[in-house]
């Protein structure tokens, strides 16, 4: 029974890794070097587990850790792209926080009124 649970955990971890690699690369065929390497590691572990006295869950733990690493790396790249640094225009910055800038026509009218009011010389 424990062996069956371990193999289910290994299959789940394998699927997570393949899923993350597909998201990272766009596609992943069975002939790709990455896929073959993962398959070889999962298959070879069945033999080395008994020969080298490794922990029964070591491969599942490593596979799960690697799947989490791939997921976190992809998520980090998405966050960095979304909140990338650098110069943004005022309108982009306003849109980022959910604000809208006034129309250009309103700004020019207001500026003209301001100039007309305050640029006149005072009579003293």
Short mmCIF file of C-alpha atoms in Angstrom, two decimals, residues 3-122:
data_model
loop_
_atom_site.label_atom_id
_atom_site.label_comp_id
_atom_site.label_asym_id
_atom_site.label_seq_id
_atom_site.Cartn_x
_atom_site.Cartn_y
_atom_site.Cartn_z
CA UNK A 3 4.50 1.60 -2.43
CA UNK A 4 1.32 2.48 -4.30
CA UNK A 5 1.05 5.82 -2.48
CA UNK A 6 4.70 6.57 -3.26
CA UNK A 7 4.21 5.82 -6.94
CA UNK A 8 1.14 8.11 -7.04
CA UNK A 9 3.19 10.88 -5.43
CA UNK A 10 5.98 10.32 -7.96
CA UNK A 11 3.53 10.47 -10.87
CA UNK A 12 2.00 13.69 -9.49
CA UNK A 13 5.44 15.26 -9.13
CA UNK A 14 6.40 14.14 -12.63
CA UNK A 15 3.23 15.69 -14.07
CA UNK A 16 3.88 18.97 -12.25
CA UNK A 17 7.43 19.13 -13.61
CA UNK A 18 6.30 18.39 -17.17
CA UNK A 19 3.50 20.95 -16.86
CA UNK A 20 5.89 23.67 -15.68
CA UNK A 21 8.40 22.85 -18.42
CA UNK A 22 5.61 23.09 -21.01
CA UNK A 23 4.64 26.52 -19.68
CA UNK A 24 8.27 27.66 -19.69
CA UNK A 25 9.15 26.39 -23.17
CA UNK A 26 5.78 26.60 -24.88
CA UNK A 27 5.82 22.89 -25.75
CA UNK A 28 7.59 19.77 -24.60
CA UNK A 29 7.78 16.65 -26.72
CA UNK A 30 8.62 13.16 -25.54
CA UNK A 31 11.78 13.32 -27.64
CA UNK A 32 13.13 16.46 -25.98
CA UNK A 33 16.27 16.11 -23.84
CA UNK A 34 14.49 17.54 -20.79
CA UNK A 35 11.66 15.02 -20.96
CA UNK A 36 14.03 12.10 -21.50
CA UNK A 37 16.25 13.20 -18.60
CA UNK A 38 13.30 13.39 -16.20
CA UNK A 39 11.98 10.01 -17.34
CA UNK A 40 15.42 8.43 -16.92
CA UNK A 41 15.80 9.87 -13.43
CA UNK A 42 12.38 8.64 -12.36
CA UNK A 43 13.01 5.17 -13.80
CA UNK A 44 16.58 4.86 -12.48
CA UNK A 45 15.52 5.80 -8.99
CA UNK A 46 13.59 2.55 -8.60
CA UNK A 47 16.86 0.62 -8.81
CA UNK A 48 19.17 3.01 -6.96
CA UNK A 49 16.74 3.35 -4.10
CA UNK A 50 17.38 -0.25 -3.02
CA UNK A 51 21.03 -0.42 -4.01
CA UNK A 52 22.26 2.77 -2.31
CA UNK A 53 19.90 2.63 0.67
CA UNK A 54 18.35 5.99 -0.15
CA UNK A 55 15.28 7.16 1.62
CA UNK A 56 12.15 5.65 0.05
CA UNK A 57 10.67 9.11 -0.54
CA UNK A 58 13.83 10.88 -1.69
CA UNK A 59 12.96 10.97 -5.39
CA UNK A 60 9.43 12.16 -4.71
CA UNK A 61 10.80 14.90 -2.47
CA UNK A 62 13.37 15.99 -5.08
CA UNK A 63 10.78 15.96 -7.85
CA UNK A 64 8.31 17.95 -5.77
CA UNK A 65 11.01 20.46 -4.84
CA UNK A 66 12.01 20.88 -8.48
CA UNK A 67 8.39 21.34 -9.58
CA UNK A 68 7.95 24.02 -6.91
CA UNK A 69 11.17 25.69 -8.07
CA UNK A 70 9.96 25.77 -11.69
CA UNK A 71 6.58 27.16 -10.65
CA UNK A 72 8.17 29.85 -8.47
CA UNK A 73 10.61 30.85 -11.20
CA UNK A 74 7.79 31.28 -13.71
CA UNK A 75 5.73 33.25 -11.21
CA UNK A 76 8.70 35.53 -10.45
CA UNK A 77 9.24 36.22 -14.15
CA UNK A 78 5.55 37.14 -14.51
CA UNK A 79 5.74 39.50 -11.53
CA UNK A 80 8.91 41.14 -12.81
CA UNK A 81 7.34 41.67 -16.21
CA UNK A 82 4.18 43.10 -14.70
CA UNK A 83 5.91 45.46 -12.30
CA UNK A 84 9.03 46.10 -14.32
CA UNK A 85 11.10 49.09 -13.37
CA UNK A 86 12.06 51.91 -15.63
CA UNK A 87 10.48 55.09 -16.75
CA UNK A 88 6.77 55.19 -17.29
CA UNK A 89 4.72 58.00 -18.63
CA UNK A 90 2.40 59.85 -16.29
CA UNK A 91 -0.63 58.28 -17.94
CA UNK A 92 0.83 54.74 -17.59
CA UNK A 93 1.56 55.38 -13.91
CA UNK A 94 -1.96 56.72 -13.36
CA UNK A 95 -3.50 53.71 -15.12
CA UNK A 96 -1.38 51.36 -13.00
CA UNK A 97 -3.10 52.60 -9.84
CA UNK A 98 -6.55 52.93 -11.43
CA UNK A 99 -6.66 56.67 -12.12
CA UNK A 100 -7.36 58.56 -15.32
CA UNK A 101 -5.78 61.80 -16.41
CA UNK A 102 -7.94 64.71 -17.53
CA UNK A 103 -8.37 65.33 -21.22
CA UNK A 104 -5.71 67.36 -23.04
CA UNK A 105 -8.22 70.03 -24.13
CA UNK A 106 -9.22 70.74 -20.55
CA UNK A 107 -5.59 71.08 -19.54
CA UNK A 108 -4.81 73.58 -22.28
CA UNK A 109 -7.89 75.70 -21.49
CA UNK A 110 -7.06 75.76 -17.80
CA UNK A 111 -3.46 76.67 -18.53
CA UNK A 112 -4.51 79.52 -20.83
CA UNK A 113 -6.85 80.92 -18.16
CA UNK A 114 -4.10 80.65 -15.58
CA UNK A 115 -1.60 82.47 -17.81
CA UNK A 116 -4.12 85.16 -18.71
CA UNK A 117 -4.96 85.78 -15.06
CA UNK A 118 -1.48 85.84 -13.59
CA UNK A 119 0.70 87.13 -16.41
CA UNK A 120 -0.86 90.62 -16.55
CA UNK A 121 1.27 93.34 -15.04
CA UNK A 122 -0.18 94.79 -11.87
#
